[in-house]
Coordinates of N, CA and C in Angstrom, one line a residue:
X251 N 0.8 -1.2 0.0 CA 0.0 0.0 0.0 C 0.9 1.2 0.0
X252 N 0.6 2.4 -0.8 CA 1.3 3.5 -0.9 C 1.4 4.0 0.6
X253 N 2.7 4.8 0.9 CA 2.8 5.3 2.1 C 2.2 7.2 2.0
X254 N 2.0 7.7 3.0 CA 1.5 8.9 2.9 C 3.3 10.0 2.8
X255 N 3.3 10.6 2.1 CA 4.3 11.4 1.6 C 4.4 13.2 2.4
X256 N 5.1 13.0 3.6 CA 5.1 14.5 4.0 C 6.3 15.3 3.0
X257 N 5.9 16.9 2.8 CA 6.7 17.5 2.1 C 7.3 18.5 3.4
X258 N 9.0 18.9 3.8 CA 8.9 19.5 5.1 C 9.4 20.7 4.7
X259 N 9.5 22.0 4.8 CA 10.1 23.3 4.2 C 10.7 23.9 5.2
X260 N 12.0 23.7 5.8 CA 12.6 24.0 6.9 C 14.0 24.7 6.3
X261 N 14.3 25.6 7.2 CA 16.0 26.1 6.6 C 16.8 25.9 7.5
X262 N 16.3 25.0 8.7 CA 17.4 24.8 9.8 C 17.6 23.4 9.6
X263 N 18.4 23.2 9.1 CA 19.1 21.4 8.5 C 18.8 21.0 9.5
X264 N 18.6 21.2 11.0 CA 18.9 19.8 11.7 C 17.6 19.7 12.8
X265 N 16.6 20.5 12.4 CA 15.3 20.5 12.7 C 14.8 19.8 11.4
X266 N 15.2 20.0 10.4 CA 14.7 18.7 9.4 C 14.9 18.0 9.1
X267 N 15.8 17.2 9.9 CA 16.7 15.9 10.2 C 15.8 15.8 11.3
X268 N 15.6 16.2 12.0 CA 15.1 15.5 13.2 C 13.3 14.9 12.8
X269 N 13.1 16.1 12.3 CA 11.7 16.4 11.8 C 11.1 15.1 11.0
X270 N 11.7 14.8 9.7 CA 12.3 13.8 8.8 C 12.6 12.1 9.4
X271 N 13.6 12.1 10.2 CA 13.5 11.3 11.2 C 12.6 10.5 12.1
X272 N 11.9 11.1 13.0 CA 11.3 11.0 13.6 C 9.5 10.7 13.0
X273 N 9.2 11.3 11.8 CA 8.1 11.2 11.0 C 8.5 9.3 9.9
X274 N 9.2 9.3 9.8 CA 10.3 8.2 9.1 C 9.7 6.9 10.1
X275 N 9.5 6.9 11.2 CA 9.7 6.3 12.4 C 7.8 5.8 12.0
X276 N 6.9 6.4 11.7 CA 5.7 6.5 11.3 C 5.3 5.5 10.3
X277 N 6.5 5.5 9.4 CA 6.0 4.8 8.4 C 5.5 5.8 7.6
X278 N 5.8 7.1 7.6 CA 5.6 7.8 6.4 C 6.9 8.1 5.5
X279 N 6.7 8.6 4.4 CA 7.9 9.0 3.1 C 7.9 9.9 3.4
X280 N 9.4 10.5 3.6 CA 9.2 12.3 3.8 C 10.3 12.6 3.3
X281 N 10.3 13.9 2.6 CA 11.4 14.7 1.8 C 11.5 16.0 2.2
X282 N 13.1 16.7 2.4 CA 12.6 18.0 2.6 C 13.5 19.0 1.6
X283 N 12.5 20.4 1.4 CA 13.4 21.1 0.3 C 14.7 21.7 0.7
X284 N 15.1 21.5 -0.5 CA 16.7 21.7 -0.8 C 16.9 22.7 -1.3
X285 N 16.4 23.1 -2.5 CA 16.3 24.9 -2.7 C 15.3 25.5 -2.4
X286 N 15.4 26.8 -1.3 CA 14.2 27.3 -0.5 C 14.3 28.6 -1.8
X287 N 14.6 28.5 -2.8 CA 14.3 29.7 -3.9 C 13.2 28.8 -4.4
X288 N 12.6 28.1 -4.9 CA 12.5 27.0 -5.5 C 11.3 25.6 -5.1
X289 N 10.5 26.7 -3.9 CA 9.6 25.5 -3.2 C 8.8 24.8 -3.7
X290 N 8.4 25.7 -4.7 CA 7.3 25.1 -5.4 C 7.2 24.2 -6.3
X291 N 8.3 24.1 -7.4 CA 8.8 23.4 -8.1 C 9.1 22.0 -7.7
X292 N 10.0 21.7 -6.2 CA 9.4 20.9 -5.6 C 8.9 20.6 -5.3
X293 N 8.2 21.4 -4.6 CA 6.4 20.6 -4.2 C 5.9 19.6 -4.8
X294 N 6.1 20.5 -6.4 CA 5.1 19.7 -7.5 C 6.0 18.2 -7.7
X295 N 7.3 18.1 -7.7 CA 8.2 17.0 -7.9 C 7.7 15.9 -6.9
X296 N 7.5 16.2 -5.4 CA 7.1 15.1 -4.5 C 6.0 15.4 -4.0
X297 N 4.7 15.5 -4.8 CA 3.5 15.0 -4.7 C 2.8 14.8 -3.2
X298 N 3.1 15.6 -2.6 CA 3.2 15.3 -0.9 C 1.4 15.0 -0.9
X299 N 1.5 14.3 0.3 CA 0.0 14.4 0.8 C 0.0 15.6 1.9
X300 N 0.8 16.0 2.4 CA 0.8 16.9 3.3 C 2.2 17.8 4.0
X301 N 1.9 19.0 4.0 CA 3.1 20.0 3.4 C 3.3 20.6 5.6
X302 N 4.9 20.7 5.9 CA 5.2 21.1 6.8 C 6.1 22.6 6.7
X303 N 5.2 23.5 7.0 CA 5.8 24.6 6.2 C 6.8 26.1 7.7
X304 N 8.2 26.3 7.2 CA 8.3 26.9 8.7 C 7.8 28.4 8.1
X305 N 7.6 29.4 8.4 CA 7.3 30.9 8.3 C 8.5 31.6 8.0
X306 N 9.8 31.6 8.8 CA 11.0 32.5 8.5 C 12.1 31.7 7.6
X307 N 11.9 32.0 6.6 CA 12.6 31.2 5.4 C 13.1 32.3 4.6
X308 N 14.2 31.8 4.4 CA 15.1 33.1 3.0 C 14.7 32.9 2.0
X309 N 14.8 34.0 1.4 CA 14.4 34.4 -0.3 C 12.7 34.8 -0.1
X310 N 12.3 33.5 0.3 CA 10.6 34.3 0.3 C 10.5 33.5 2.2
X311 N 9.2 34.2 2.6 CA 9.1 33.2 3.7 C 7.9 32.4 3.4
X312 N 7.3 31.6 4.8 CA 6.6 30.7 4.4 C 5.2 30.9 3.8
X313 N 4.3 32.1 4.6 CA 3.0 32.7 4.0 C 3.3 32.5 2.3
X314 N 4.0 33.1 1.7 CA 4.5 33.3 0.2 C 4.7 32.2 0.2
X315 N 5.2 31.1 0.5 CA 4.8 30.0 -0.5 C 4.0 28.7 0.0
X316 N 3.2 29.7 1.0 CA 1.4 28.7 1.5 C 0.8 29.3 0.2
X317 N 0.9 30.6 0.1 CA 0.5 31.4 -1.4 C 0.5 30.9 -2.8
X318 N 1.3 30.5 -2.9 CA 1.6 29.9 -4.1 C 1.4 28.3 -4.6
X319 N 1.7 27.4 -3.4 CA 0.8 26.3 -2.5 C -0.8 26.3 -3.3
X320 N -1.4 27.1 -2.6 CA -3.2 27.1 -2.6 C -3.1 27.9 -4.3
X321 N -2.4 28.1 -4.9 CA -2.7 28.4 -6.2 C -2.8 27.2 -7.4
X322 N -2.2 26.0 -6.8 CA -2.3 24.6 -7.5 C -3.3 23.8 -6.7
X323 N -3.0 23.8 -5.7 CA -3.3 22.9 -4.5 C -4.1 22.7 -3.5
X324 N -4.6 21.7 -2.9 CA -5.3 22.0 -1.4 C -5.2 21.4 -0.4
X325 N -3.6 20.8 -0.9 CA -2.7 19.6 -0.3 C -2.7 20.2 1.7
X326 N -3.0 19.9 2.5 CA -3.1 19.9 3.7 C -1.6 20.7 4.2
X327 N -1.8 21.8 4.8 CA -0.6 22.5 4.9 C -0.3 22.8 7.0
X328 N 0.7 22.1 7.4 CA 0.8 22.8 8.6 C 2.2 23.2 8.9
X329 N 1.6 24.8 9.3 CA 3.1 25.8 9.6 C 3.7 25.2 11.4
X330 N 5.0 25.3 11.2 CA 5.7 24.5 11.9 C 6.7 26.1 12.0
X331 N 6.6 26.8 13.1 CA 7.1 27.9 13.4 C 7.5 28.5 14.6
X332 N 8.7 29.1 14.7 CA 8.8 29.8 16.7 C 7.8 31.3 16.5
X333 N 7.1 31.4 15.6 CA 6.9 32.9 15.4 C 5.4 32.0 15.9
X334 N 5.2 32.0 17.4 CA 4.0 31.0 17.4 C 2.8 32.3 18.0
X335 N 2.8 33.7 18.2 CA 2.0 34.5 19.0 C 0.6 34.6 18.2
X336 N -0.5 35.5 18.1 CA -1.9 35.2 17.9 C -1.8 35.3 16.8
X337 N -1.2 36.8 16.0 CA -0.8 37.3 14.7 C -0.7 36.5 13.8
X338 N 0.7 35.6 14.3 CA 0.9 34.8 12.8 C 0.1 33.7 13.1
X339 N -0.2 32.8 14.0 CA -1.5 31.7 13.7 C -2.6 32.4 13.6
X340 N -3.2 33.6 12.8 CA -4.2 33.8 12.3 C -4.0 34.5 11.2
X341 N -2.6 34.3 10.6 CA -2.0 35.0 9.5 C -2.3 33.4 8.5
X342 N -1.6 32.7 9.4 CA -1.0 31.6 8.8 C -2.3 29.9 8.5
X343 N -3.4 30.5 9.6 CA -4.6 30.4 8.7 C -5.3 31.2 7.5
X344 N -5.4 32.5 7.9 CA -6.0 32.9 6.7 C -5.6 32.7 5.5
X345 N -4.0 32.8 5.2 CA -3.4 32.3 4.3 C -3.7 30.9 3.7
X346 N -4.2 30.3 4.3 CA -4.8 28.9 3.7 C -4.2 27.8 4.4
X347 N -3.7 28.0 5.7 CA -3.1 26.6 6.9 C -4.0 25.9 7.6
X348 N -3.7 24.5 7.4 CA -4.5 23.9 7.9 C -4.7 24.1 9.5
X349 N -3.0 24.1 10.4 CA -2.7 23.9 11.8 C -1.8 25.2 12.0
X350 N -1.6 25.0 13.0 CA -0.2 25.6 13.3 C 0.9 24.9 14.6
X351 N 2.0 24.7 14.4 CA 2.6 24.1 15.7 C 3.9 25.2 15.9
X352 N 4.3 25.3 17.4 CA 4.4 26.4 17.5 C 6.3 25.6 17.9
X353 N 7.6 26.2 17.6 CA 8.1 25.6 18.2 C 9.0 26.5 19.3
X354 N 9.6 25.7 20.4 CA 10.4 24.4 20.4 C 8.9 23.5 21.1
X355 N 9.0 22.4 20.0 CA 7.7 21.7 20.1 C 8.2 19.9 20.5
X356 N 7.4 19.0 21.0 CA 7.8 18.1 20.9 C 7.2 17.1 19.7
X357 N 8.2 16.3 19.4 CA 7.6 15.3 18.3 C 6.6 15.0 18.7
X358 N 6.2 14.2 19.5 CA 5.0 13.7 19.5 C 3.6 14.5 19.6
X359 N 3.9 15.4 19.7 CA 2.6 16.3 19.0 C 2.5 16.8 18.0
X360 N 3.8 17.0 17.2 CA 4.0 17.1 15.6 C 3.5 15.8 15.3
X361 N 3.9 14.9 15.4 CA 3.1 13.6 14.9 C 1.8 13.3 15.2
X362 N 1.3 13.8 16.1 CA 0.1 13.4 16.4 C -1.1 14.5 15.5
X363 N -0.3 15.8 15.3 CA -1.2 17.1 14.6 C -1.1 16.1 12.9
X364 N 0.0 15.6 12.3 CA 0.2 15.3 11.0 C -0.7 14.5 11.1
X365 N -1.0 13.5 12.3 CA -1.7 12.0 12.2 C -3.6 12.6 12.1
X366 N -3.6 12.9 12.9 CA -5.3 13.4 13.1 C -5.8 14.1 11.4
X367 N -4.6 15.1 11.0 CA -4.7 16.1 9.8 C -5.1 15.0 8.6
X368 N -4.0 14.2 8.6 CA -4.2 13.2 7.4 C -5.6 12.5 7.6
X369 N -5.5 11.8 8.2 CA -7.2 11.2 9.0 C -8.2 11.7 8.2
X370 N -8.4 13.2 8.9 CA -9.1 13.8 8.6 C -9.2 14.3 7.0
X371 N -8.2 14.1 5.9 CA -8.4 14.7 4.5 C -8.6 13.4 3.9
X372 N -7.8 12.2 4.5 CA -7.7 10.9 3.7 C -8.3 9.8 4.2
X373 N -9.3 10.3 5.2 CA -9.8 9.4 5.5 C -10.2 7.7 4.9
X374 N -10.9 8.2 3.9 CA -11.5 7.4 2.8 C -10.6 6.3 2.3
X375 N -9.4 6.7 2.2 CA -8.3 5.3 1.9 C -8.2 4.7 3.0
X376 N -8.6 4.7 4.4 CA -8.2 3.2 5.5 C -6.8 3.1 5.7
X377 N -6.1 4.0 5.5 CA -4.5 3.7 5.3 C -3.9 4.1 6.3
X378 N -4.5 4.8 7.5 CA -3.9 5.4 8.7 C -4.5 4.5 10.0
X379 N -3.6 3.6 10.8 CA -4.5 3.1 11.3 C -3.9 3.2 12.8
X380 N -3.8 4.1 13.9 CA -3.1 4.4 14.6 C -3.7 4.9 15.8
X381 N -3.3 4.2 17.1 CA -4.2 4.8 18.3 C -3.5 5.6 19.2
X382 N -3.4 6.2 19.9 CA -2.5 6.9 20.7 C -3.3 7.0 22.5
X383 N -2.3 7.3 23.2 CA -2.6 7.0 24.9 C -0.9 7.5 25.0
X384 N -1.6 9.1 25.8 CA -0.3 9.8 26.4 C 0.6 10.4 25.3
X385 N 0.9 10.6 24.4 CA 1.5 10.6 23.3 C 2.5 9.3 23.0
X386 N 1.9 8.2 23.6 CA 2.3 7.1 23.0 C 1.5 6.8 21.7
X387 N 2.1 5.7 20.6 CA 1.3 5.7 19.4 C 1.3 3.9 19.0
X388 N 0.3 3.5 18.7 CA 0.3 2.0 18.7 C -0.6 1.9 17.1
X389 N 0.6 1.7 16.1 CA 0.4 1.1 14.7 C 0.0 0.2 14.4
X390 N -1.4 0.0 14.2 CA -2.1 -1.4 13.9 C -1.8 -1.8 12.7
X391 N -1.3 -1.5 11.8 CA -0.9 -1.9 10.7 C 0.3 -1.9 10.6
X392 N 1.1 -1.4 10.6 CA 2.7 -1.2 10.9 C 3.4 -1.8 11.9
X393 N 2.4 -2.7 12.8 CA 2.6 -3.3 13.9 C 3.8 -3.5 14.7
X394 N 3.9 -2.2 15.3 CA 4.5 -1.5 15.9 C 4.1 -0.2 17.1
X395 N 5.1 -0.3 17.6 CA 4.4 1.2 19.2 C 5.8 2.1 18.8
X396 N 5.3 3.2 18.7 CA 6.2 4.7 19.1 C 6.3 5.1 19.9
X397 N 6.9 5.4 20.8 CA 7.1 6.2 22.6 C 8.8 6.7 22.5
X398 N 8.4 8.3 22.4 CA 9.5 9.4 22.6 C 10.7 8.5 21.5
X399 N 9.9 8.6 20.1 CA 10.7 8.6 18.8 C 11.3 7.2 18.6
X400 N 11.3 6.0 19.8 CA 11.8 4.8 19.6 C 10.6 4.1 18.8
X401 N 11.0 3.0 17.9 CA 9.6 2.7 17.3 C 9.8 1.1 17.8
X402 N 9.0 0.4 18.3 CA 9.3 -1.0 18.7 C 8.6 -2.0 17.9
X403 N 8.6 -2.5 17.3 CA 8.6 -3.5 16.0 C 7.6 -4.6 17.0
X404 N 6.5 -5.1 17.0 CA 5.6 -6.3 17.7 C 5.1 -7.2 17.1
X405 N 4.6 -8.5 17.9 CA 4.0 -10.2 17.0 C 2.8 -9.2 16.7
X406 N 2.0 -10.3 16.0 CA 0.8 -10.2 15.9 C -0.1 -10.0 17.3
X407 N 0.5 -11.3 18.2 CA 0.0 -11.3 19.2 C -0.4 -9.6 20.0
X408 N 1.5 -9.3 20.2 CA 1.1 -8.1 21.2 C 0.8 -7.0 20.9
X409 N 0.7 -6.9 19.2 CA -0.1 -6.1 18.8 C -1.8 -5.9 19.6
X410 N -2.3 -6.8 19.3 CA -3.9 -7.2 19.6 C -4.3 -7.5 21.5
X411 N -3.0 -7.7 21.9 CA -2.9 -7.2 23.3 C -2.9 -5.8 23.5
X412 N -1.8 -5.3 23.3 CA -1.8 -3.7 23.2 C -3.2 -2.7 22.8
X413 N -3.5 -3.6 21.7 CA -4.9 -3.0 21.3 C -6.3 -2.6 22.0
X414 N -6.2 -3.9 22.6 CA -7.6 -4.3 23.7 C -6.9 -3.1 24.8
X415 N -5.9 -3.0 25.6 CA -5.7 -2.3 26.2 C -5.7 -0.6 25.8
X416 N -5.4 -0.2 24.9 CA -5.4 1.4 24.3 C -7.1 1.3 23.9
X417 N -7.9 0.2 23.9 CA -9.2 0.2 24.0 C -9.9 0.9 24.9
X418 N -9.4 0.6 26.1 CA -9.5 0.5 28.1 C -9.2 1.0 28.6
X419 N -8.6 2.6 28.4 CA -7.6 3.1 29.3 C -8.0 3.6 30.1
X420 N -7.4 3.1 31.3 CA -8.0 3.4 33.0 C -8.7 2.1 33.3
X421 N -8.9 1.4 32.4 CA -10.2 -0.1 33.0 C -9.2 -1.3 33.0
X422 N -9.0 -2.1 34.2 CA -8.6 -3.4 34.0 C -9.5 -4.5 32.8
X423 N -8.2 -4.9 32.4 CA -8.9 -6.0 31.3 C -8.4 -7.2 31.7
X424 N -9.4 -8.0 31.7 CA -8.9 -9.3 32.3 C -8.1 -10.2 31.4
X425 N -7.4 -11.3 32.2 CA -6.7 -12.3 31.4 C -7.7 -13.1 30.3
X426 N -8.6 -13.5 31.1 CA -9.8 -13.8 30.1 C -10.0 -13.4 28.6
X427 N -10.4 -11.9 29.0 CA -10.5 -10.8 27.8 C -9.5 -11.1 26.7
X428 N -8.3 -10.8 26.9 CA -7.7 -11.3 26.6 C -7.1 -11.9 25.6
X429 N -7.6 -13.4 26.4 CA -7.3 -14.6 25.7 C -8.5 -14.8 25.1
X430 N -9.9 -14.4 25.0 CA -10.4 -14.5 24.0 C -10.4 -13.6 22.6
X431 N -9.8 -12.2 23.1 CA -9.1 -11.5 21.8 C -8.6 -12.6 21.1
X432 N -7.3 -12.8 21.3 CA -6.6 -13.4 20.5 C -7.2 -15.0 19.8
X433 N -7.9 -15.6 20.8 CA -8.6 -16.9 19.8 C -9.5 -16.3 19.2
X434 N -10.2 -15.5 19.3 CA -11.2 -15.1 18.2 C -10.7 -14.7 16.8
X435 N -9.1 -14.5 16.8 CA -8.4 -14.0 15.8 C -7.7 -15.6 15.2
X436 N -8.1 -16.6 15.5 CA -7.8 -17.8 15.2 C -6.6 -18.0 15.3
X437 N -5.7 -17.7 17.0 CA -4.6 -18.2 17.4 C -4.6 -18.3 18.7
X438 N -5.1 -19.6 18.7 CA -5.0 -20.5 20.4 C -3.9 -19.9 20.9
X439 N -4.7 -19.6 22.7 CA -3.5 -18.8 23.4 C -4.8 -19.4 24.4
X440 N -3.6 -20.0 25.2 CA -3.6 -20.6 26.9 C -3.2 -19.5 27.9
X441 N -3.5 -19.6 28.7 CA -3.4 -19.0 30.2 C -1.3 -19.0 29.9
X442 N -0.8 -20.2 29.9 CA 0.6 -20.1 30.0 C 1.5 -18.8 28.4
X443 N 0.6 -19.5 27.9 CA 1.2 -18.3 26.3 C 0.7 -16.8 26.5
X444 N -0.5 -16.4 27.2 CA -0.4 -15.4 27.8 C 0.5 -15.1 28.4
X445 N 0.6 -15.7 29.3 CA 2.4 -14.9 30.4 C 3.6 -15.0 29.4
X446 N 3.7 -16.0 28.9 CA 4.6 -15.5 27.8 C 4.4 -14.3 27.1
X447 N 3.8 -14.3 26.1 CA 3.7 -13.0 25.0 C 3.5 -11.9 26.3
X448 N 2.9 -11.7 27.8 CA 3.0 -10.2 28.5 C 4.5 -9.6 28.5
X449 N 5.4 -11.1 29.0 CA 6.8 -10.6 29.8 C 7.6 -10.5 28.4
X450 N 7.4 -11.0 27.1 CA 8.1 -10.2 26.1 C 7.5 -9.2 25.7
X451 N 6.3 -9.1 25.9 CA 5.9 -7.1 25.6 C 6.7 -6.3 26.7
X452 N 6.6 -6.7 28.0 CA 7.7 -6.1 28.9 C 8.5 -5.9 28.5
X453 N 9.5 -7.0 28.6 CA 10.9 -6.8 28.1 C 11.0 -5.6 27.2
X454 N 10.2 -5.3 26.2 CA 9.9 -4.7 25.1 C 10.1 -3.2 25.5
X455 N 9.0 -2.5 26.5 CA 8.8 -1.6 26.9 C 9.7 -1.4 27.7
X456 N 10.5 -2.3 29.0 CA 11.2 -1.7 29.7 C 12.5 -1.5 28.8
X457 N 12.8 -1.9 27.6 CA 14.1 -1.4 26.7 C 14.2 -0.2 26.6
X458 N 12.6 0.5 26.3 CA 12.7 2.1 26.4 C 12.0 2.9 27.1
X459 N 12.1 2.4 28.0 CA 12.0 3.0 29.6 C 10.3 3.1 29.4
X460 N 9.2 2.4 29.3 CA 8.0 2.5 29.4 C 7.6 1.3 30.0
X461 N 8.1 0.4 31.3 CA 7.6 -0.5 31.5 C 6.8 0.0 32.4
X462 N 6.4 1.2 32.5 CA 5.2 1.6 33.3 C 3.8 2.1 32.4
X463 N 4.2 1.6 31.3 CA 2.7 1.8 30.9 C 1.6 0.4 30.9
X464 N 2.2 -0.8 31.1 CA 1.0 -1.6 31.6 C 1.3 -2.3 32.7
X465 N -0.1 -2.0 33.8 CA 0.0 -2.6 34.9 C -0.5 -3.5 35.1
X466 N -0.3 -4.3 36.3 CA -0.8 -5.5 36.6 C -1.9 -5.5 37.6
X467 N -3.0 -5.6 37.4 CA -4.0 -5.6 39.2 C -4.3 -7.4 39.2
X468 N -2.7 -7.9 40.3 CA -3.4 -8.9 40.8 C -4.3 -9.4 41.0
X469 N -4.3 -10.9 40.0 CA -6.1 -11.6 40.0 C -7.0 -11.0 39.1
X470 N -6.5 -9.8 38.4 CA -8.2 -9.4 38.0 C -7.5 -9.6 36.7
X471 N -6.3 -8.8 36.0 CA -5.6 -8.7 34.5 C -4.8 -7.6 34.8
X472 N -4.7 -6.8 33.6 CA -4.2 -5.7 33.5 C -5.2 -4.3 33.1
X473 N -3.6 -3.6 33.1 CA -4.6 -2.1 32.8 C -3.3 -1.4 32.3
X474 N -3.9 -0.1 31.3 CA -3.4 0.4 30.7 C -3.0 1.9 31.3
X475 N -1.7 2.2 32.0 CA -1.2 3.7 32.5 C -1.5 2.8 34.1
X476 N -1.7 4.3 34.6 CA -1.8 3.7 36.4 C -3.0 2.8 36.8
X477 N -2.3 2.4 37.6 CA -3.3 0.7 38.0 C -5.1 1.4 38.0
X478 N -5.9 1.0 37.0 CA -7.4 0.9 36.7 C -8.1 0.7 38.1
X479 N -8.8 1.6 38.5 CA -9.8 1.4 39.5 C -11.4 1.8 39.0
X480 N -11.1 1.9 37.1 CA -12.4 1.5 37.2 C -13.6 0.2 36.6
X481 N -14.4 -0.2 35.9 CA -15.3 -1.2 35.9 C -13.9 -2.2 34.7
X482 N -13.9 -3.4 34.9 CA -13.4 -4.3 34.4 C -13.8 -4.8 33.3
X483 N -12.9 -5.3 32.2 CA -13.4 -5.8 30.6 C -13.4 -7.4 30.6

């Protein structure tokens, strides 16, 4: 399946390395411009689904070529800028922006503004399939979890564990629950293959320092963030 294509218009090389990077981690294709005389021209070369545009750029700035943008286009545009005060995010909408992110910002809210944005325009293709809890991000298709830019690669299994849990958050879900997720997906899982597949999702999480996002409430199952005290699944 085609990946979704960010376009990123930054003049600080190593905020678009990071930017780039970190978006990369998504499972999106991302390119960023190389001649800032010249945005448009690439634009049109990489076909973006959606354009990251900063405001203070040489030769022209960003408004001028959101400008020039909305003269072909109606490709989904969000300004990515320290110039974050009321003025320019109501400049930088009227000019035709979809967002605005203000920086020094953290990834995971750039990713999460790109994620909801796309959703929202592209809905219709099924191609984004992503749940989030805390700015954590759990890729049902890409099956895989993102937490603070690490991306951890998962079975099928702990995918569909993880799932039922970003289902629940705050509710214990029992072992039960569970284990009938997974046989209903036509792969026999016993009481013992549960504890297996948990303590390598652990292992998993404590590699990058998140073994506190699933807890345990003795006897009942688990729960997703701080131990669940509310109704059980």
């Amino acid at each position: 399946m085609e990946k979704y294509r960010i376009f990123v218009v930054e003049d600080d090389e190593v905020i678009a390395a990071q930017i780039k990077s970190y978006l990369e981690k998504w499972g999106y294709e991302v390119s960023c411009a190389r001649d800032l005389q010249n945005v448009l021209q690439e634009f049109t070369a990489a076909e973006p689904h959606i354009v990251l545009l900063d405001i203070g750029l040489p030769f022209y700035n960003g408004y001028y070529w959101c400008g020039q943008i909305r003269q072909v286009s109606q490709v989904p545009i969000i300004f990515v800028s320290s110039a974050g005060d009321n003025m320019n995010i109501v400049m930088a909408v009227n000019m035709g922006g979809d967002d605005f992110v203000a920086k020094p910002f953290e990834p995971e809210v750039l990713g999460a503004k790109v994620q909801a944005l796309l959703r929202r325009t592209y809905a219709f293709r099924g191609q984004t399939n992503v749940m989030e809890y805390r700015g954590i991000l759990l890729d049902l298709s890409g099956m895989a979890l993102v937490a603070d830019s690490e991306r951890l690669e998962l079975t099928r299994n702990e995918v569909r564990i993880l799932q039922l849990l970003f289902e629940n958050p705050g509710r214990t879900v029992s072992r039960e629950a569970i284990m009938k997720r997974l046989w209903d997906n036509d792969c026999f899982v016993d009481d013992n293959t549960l504890t297996v597949n948990m303590t390598r999702l652990r292992k998993k999480l404590e590699a990058v320092q998140k073994n506190e996002l699933i807890h345990t409430r003795r006897g009942l199952g688990y729960c997703l963030g701080e131990a669940g005290t509310g109704d059980s699944v």
